[in-house]
PDB file of C-alpha atoms and ligand atoms in Angstrom:
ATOM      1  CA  UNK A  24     -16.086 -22.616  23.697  1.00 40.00           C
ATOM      2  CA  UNK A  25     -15.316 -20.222  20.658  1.00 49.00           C
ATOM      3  CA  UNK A  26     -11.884 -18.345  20.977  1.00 48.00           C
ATOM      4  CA  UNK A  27     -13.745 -15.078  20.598  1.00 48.00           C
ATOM      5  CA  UNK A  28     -16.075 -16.072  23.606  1.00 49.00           C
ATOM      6  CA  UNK A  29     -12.952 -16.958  25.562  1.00 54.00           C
ATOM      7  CA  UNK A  30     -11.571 -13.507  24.870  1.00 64.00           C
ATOM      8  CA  UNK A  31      -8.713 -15.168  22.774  1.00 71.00           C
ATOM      9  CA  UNK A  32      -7.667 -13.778  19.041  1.00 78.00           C
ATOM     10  CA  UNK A  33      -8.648 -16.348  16.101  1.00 84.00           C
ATOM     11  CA  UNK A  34      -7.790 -15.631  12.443  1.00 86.00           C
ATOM     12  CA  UNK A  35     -10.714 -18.115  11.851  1.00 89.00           C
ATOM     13  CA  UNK A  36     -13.296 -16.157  13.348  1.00 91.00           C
ATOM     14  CA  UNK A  37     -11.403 -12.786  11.618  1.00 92.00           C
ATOM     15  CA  UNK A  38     -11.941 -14.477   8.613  1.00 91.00           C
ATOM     16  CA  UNK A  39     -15.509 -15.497   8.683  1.00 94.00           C
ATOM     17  CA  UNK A  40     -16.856 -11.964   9.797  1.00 96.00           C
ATOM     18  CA  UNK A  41     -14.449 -10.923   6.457  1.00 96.00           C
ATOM     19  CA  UNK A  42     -16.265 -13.780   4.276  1.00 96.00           C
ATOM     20  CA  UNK A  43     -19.961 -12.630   5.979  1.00 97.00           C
ATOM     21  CA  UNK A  44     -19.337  -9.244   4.661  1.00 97.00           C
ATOM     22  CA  UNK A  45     -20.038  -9.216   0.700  1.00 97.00           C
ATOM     23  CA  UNK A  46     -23.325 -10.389  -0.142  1.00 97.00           C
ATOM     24  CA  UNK A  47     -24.539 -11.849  -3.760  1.00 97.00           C
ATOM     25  CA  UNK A  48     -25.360  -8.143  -4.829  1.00 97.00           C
ATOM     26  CA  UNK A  49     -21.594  -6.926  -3.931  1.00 97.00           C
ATOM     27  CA  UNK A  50     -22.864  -4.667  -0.937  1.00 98.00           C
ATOM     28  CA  UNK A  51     -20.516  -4.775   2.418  1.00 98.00           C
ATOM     29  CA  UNK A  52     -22.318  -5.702   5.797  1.00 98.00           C
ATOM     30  CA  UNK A  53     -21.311  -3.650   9.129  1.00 98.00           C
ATOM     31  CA  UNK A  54     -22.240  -5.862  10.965  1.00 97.00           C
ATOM     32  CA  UNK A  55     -19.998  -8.319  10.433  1.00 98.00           C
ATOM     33  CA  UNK A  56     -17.185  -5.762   9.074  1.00 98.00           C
ATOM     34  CA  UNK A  57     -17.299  -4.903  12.643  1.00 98.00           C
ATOM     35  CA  UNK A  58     -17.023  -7.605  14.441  1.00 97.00           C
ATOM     36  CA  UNK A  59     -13.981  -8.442  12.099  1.00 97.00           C
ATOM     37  CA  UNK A  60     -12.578  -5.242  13.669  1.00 97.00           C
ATOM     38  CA  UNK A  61     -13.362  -6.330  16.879  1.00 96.00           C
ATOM     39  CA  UNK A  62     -11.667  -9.335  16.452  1.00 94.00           C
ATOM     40  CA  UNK A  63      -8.400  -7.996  14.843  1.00 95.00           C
ATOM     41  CA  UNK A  64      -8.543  -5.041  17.877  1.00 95.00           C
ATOM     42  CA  UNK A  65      -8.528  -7.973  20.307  1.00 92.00           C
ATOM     43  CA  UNK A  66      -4.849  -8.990  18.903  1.00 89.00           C
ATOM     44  CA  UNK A  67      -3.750  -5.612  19.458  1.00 92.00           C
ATOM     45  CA  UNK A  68      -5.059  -5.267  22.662  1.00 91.00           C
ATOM     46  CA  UNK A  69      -3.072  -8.570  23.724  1.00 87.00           C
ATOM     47  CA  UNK A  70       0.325  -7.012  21.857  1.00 88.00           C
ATOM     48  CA  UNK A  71       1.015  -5.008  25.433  1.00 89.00           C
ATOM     49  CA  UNK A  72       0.690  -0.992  26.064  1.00 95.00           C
ATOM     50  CA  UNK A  73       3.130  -0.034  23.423  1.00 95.00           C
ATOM     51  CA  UNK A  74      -0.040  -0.915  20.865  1.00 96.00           C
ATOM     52  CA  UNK A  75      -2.261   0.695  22.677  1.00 97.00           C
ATOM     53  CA  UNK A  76      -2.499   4.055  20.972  1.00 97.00           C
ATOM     54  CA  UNK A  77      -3.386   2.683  18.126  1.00 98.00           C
ATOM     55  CA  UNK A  78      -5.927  -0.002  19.500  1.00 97.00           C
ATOM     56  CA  UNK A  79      -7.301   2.890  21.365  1.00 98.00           C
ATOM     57  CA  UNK A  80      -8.105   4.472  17.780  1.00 98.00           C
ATOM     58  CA  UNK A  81      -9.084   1.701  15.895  1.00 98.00           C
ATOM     59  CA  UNK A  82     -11.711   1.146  19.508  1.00 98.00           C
ATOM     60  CA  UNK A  83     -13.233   4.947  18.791  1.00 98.00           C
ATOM     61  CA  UNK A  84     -14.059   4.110  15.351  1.00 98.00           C
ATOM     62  CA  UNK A  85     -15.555   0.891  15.843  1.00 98.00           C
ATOM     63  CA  UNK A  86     -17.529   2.457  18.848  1.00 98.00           C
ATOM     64  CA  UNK A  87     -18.775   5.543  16.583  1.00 98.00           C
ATOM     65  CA  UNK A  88     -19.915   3.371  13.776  1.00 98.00           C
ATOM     66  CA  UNK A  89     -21.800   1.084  15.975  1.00 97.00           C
ATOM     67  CA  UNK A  90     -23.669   3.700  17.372  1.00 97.00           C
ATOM     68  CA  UNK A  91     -24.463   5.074  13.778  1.00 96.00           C
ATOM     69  CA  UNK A  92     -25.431   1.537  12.571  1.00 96.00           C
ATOM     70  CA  UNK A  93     -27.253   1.547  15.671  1.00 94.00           C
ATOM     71  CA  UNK A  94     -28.865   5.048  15.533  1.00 95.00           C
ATOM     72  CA  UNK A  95     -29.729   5.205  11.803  1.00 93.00           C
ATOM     73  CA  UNK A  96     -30.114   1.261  11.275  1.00 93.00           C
ATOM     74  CA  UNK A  97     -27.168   1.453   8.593  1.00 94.00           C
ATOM     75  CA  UNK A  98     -26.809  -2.721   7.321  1.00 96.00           C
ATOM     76  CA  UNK A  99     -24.859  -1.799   4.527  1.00 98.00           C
ATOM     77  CA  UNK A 100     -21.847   0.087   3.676  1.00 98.00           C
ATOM     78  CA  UNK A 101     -23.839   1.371   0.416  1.00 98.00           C
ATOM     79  CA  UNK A 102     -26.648   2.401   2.407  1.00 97.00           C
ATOM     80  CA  UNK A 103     -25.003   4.205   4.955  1.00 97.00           C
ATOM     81  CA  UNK A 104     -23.183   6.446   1.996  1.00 98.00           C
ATOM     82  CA  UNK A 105     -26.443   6.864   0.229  1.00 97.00           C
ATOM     83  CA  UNK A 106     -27.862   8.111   3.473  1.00 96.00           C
ATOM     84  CA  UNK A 107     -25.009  10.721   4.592  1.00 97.00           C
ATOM     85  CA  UNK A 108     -24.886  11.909   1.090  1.00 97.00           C
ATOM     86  CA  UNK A 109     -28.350  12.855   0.771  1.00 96.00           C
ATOM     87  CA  UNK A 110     -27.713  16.485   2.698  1.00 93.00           C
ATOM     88  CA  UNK A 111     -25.138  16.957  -0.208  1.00 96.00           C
ATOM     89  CA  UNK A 112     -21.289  16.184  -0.527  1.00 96.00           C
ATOM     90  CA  UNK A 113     -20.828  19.559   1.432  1.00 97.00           C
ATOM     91  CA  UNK A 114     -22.274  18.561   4.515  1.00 96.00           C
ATOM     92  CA  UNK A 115     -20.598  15.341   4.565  1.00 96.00           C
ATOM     93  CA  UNK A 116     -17.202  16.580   3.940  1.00 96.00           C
ATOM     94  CA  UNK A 117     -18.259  18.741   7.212  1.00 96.00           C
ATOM     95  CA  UNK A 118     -19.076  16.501   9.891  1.00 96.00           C
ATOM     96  CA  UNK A 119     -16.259  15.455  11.768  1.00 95.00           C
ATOM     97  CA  UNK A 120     -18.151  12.351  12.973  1.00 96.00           C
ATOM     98  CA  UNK A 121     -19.598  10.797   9.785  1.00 97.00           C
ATOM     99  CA  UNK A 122     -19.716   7.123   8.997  1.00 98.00           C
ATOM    100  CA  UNK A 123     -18.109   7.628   5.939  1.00 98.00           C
ATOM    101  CA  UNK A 124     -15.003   9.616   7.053  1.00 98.00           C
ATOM    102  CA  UNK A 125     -14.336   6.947  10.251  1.00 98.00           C
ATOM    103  CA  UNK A 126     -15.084   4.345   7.442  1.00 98.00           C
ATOM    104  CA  UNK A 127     -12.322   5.432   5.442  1.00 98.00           C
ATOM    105  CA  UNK A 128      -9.666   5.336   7.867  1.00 98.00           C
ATOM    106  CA  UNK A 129     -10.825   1.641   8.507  1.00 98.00           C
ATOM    107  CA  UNK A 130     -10.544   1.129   5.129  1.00 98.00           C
ATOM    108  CA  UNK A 131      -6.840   2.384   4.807  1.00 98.00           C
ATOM    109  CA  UNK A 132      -5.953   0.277   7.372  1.00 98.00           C
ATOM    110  CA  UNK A 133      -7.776  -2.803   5.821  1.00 98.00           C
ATOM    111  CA  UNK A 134      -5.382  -2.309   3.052  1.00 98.00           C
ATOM    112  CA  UNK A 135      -2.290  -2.253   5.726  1.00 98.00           C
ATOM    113  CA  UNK A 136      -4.121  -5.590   6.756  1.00 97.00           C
ATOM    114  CA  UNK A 137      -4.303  -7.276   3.459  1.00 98.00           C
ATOM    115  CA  UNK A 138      -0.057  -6.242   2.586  1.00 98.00           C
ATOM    116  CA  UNK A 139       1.122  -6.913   6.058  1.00 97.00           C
ATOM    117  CA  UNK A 140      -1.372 -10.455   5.985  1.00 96.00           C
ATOM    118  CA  UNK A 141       0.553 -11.180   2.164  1.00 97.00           C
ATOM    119  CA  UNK A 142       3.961 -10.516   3.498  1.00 97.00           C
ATOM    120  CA  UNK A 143       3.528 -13.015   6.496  1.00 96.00           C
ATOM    121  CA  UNK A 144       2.412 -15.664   4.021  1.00 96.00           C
ATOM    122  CA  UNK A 145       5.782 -15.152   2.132  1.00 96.00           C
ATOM    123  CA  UNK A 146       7.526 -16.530   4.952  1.00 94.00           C
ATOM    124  CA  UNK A 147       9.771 -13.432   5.161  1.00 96.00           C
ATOM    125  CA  UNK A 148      10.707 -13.937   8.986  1.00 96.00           C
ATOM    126  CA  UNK A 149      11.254  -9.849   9.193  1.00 97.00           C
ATOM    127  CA  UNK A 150       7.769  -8.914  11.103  1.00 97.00           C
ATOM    128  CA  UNK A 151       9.053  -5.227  11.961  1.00 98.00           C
ATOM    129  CA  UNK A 152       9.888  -4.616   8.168  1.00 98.00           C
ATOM    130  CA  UNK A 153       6.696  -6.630   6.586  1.00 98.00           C
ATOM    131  CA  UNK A 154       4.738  -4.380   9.419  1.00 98.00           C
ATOM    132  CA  UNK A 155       6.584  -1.025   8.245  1.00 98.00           C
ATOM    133  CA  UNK A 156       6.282  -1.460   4.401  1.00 98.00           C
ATOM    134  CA  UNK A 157       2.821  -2.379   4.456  1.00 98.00           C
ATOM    135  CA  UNK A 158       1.873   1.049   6.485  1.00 98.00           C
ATOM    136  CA  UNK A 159       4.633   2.949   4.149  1.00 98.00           C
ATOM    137  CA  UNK A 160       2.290   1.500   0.902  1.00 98.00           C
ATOM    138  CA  UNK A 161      -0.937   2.481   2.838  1.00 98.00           C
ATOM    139  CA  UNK A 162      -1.504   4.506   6.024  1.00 98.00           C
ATOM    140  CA  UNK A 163       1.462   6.330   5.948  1.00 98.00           C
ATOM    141  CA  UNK A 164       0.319   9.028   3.695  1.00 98.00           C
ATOM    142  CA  UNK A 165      -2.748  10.198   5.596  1.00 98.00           C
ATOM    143  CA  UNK A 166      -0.581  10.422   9.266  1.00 98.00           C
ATOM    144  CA  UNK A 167       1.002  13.000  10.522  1.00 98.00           C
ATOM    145  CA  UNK A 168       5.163  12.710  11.149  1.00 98.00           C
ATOM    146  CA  UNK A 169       4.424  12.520  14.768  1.00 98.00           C
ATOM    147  CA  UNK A 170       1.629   9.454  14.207  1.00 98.00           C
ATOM    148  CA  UNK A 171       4.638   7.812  12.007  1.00 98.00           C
ATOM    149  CA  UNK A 172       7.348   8.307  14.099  1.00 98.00           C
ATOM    150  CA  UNK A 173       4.973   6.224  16.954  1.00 98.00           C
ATOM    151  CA  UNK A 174       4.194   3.430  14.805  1.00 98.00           C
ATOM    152  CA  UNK A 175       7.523   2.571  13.298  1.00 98.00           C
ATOM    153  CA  UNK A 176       8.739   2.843  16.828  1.00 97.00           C
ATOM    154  CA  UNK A 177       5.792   0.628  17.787  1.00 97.00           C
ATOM    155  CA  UNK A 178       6.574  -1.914  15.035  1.00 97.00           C
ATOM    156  CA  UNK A 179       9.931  -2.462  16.428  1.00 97.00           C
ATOM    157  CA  UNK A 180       8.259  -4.364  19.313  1.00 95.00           C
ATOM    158  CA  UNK A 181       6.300  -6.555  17.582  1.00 96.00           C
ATOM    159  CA  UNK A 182       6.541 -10.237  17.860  1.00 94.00           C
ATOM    160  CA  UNK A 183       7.954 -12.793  15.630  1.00 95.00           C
ATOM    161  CA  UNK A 184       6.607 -14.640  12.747  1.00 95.00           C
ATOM    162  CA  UNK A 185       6.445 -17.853  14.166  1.00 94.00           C
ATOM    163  CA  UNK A 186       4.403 -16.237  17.403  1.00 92.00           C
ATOM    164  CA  UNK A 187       2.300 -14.494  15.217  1.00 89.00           C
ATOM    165  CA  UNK A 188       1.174 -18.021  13.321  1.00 91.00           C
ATOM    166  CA  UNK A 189       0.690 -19.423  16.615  1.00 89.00           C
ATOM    167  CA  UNK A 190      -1.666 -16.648  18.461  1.00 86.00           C
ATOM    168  CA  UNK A 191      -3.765 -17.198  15.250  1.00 83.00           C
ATOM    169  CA  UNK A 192      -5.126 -20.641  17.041  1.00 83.00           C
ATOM    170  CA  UNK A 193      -5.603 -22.505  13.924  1.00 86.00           C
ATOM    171  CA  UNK A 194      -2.667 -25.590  14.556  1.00 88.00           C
ATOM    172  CA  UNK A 195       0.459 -26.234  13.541  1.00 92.00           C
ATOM    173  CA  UNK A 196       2.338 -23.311  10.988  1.00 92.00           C
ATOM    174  CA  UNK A 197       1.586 -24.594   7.856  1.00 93.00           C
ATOM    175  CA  UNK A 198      -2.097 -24.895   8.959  1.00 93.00           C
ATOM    176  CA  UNK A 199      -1.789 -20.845   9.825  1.00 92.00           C
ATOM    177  CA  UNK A 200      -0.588 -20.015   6.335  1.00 94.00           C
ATOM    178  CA  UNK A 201      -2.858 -21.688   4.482  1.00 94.00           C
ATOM    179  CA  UNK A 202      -5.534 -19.905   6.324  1.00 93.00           C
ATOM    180  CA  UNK A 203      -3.621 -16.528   5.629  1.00 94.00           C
ATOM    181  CA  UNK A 204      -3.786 -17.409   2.135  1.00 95.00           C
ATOM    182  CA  UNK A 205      -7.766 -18.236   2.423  1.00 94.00           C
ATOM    183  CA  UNK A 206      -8.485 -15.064   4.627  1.00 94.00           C
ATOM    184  CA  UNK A 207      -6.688 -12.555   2.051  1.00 96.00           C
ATOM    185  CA  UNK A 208      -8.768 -12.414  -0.604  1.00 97.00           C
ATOM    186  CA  UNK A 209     -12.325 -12.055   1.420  1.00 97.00           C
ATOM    187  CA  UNK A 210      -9.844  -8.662   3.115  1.00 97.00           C
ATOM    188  CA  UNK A 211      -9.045  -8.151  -0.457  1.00 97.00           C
ATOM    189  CA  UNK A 212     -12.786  -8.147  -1.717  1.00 98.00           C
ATOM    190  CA  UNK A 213     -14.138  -5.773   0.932  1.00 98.00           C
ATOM    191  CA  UNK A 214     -11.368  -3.290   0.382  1.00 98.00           C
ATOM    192  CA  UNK A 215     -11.536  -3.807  -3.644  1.00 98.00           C
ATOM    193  CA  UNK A 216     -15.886  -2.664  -3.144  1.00 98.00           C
ATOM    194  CA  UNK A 217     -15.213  -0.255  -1.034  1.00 98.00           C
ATOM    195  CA  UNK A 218     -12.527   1.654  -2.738  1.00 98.00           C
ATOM    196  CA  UNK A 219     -14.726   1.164  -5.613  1.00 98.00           C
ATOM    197  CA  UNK A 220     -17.814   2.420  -4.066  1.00 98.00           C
ATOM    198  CA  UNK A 221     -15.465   5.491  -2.619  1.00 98.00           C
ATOM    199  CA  UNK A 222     -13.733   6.397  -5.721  1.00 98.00           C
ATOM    200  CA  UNK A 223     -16.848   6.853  -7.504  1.00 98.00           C
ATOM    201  CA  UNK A 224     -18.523   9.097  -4.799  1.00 97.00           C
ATOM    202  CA  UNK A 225     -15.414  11.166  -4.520  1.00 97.00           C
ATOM    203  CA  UNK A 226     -15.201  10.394  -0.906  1.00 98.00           C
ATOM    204  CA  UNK A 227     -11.515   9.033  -0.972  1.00 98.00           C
ATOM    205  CA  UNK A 228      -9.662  12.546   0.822  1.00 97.00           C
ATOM    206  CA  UNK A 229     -12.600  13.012   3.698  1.00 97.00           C
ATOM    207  CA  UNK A 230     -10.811  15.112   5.453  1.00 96.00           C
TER     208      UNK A 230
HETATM  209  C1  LIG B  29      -2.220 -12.986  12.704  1.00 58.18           C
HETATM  210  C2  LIG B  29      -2.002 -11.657  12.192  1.00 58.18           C
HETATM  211  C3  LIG B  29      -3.111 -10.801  12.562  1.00 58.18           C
HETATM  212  C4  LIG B  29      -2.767  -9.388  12.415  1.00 58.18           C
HETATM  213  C5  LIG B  29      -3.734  -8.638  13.206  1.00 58.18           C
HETATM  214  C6  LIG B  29      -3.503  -7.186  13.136  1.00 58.18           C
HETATM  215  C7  LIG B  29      -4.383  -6.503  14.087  1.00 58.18           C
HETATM  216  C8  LIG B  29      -4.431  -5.062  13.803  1.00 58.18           C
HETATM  217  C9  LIG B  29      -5.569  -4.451  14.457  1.00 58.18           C
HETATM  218  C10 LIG B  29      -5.899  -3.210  14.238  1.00 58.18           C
HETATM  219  C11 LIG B  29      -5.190  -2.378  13.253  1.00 58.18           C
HETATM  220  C12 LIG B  29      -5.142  -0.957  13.659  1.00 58.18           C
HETATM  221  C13 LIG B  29      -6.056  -0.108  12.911  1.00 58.18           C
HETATM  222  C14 LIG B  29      -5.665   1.305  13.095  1.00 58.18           C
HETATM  223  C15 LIG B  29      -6.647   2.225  12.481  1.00 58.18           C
HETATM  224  C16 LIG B  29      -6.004   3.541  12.238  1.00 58.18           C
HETATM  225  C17 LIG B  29      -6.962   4.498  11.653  1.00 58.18           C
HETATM  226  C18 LIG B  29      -6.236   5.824  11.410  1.00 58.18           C
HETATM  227  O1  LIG B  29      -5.577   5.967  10.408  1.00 58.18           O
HETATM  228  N1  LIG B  29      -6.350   6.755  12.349  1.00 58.18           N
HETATM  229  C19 LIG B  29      -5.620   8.000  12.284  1.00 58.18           C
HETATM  230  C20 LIG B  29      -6.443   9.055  11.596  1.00 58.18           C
HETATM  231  O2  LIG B  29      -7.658   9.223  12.269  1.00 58.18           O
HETATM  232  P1  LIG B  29      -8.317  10.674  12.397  1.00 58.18           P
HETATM  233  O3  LIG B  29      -7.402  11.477  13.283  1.00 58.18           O
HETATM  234  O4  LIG B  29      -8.372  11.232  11.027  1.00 58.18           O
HETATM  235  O5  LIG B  29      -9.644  10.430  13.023  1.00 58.18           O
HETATM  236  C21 LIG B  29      -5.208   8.395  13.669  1.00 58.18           C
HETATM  237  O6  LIG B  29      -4.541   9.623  13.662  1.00 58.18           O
HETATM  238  C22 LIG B  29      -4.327   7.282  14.159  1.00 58.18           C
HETATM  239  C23 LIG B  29      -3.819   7.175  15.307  1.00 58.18           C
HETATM  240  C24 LIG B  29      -3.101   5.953  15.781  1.00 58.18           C
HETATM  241  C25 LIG B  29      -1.968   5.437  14.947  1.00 58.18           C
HETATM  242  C26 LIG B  29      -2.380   4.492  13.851  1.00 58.18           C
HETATM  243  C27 LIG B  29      -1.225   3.704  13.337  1.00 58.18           C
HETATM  244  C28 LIG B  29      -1.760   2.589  12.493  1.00 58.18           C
HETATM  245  C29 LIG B  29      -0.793   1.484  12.318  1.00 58.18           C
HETATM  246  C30 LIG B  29      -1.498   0.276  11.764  1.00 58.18           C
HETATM  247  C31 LIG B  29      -0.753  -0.923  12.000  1.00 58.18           C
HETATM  248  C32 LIG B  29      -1.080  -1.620  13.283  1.00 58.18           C
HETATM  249  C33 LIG B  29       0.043  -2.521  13.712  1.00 58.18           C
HETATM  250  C34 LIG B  29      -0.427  -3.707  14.426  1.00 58.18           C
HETATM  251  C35 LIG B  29       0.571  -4.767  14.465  1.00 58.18           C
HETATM  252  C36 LIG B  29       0.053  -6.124  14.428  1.00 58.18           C
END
């Protein structure tokens, strides 16, 4: 049985929903964008409660993006922009619920995935601190001090490196780090398009 099916977190499965995503003309698939969500939000969800205001989050995001995909048959990250811009950059910047805006907090945090991913790989055994500087060089920014205070605290009760190789069910250590090192550059592509595809819409400070 796949780990997924068994309700158990693999970086293998992470990483082919990441690798499904970019297609030969560059565009980024939601579908399997978010099952890799899915997947990563099922590690959280195992971390224990103190996680859970986050995973909660990251949950209503996924949720309200399926429903759009769902609702206006979005397959594309590029077609769901085209679509929510065509009332106007006004209106989008007004809706509280658009694909775009929830999109872009994913994205921020993809970025928090691909440093945090990079520093495990280094074999710096310092989880808490890899975990911190990578939101410091990406989320950070966009959260309020209370949201910041709550996830440094948070970090602080994160596991160790050697757990965090292991819950990736791929074998032995070295197995898990070479896999970190394949998975990072498909996180690397889909955040490289979309920032791209963001940046030159303006759609980068949503608010
Ligand atoms: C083998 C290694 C695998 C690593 C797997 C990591 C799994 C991580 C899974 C999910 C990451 C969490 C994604 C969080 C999305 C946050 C989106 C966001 O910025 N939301 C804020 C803004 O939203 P709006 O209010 O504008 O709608 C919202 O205020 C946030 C609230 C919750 C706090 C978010 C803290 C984010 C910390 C990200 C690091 C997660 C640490 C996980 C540790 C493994």
């Amino acid at each position: 049985m796949a780990a997924a099916a068994a309700g158990a977190f693999s970086l293998r499965e992470v990483l082919d929903a990441f690798r499904r995503c970019v297609t030969e003309q560059r565009e980024v698939l939601l579908e399997p964008y978010l099952s890799g969500w899915r997947g990563l939000i099922r590690f959280l969800q195992s971390l224990g409660t103190v996680f859970s205001f986050i995973s909660k989050d990251a949950v209503a995001k996924v949720t309200l993006l399926e429903g759009h995909c769902q609702r206006q048959r979005f397959v594309s990250l590029q077609s769901m922009v085209e679509q929510e811009l065509a009332a106007g950059p006004a209106a989008l910047r007004a809706r509280p619920d658009s694909g775009c805006r929830t999109v872009l907090r994913l994205h921020r945090a993809l970025r928090w995935l691909q440093l945090f991913l990079e520093g495990l790989r280094s074999g710096d055994p310092r989880t808490s601190v890899l975990c911190t500087d990578a939101y410091d060089a990406s989320l950070a920014a966009h959260h309020p001090w209370v949201v910041r205070k709550a996830a440094r605290l948070a970090f602080c009760a994160l596991p160790s490196r050697e757990a965090f190789l292991e819950v990736m069910n791929v074998g032995p250590p070295e197995e898990a780090v070479a896999m970190l090192g394949e998975a990072i550059p498909y996180i690397g592509d889909v955040y490289g398009i979309t920032q791209e595809l963001f940046e030159r819409h303006k759609l980068l400070d949503l608010p």
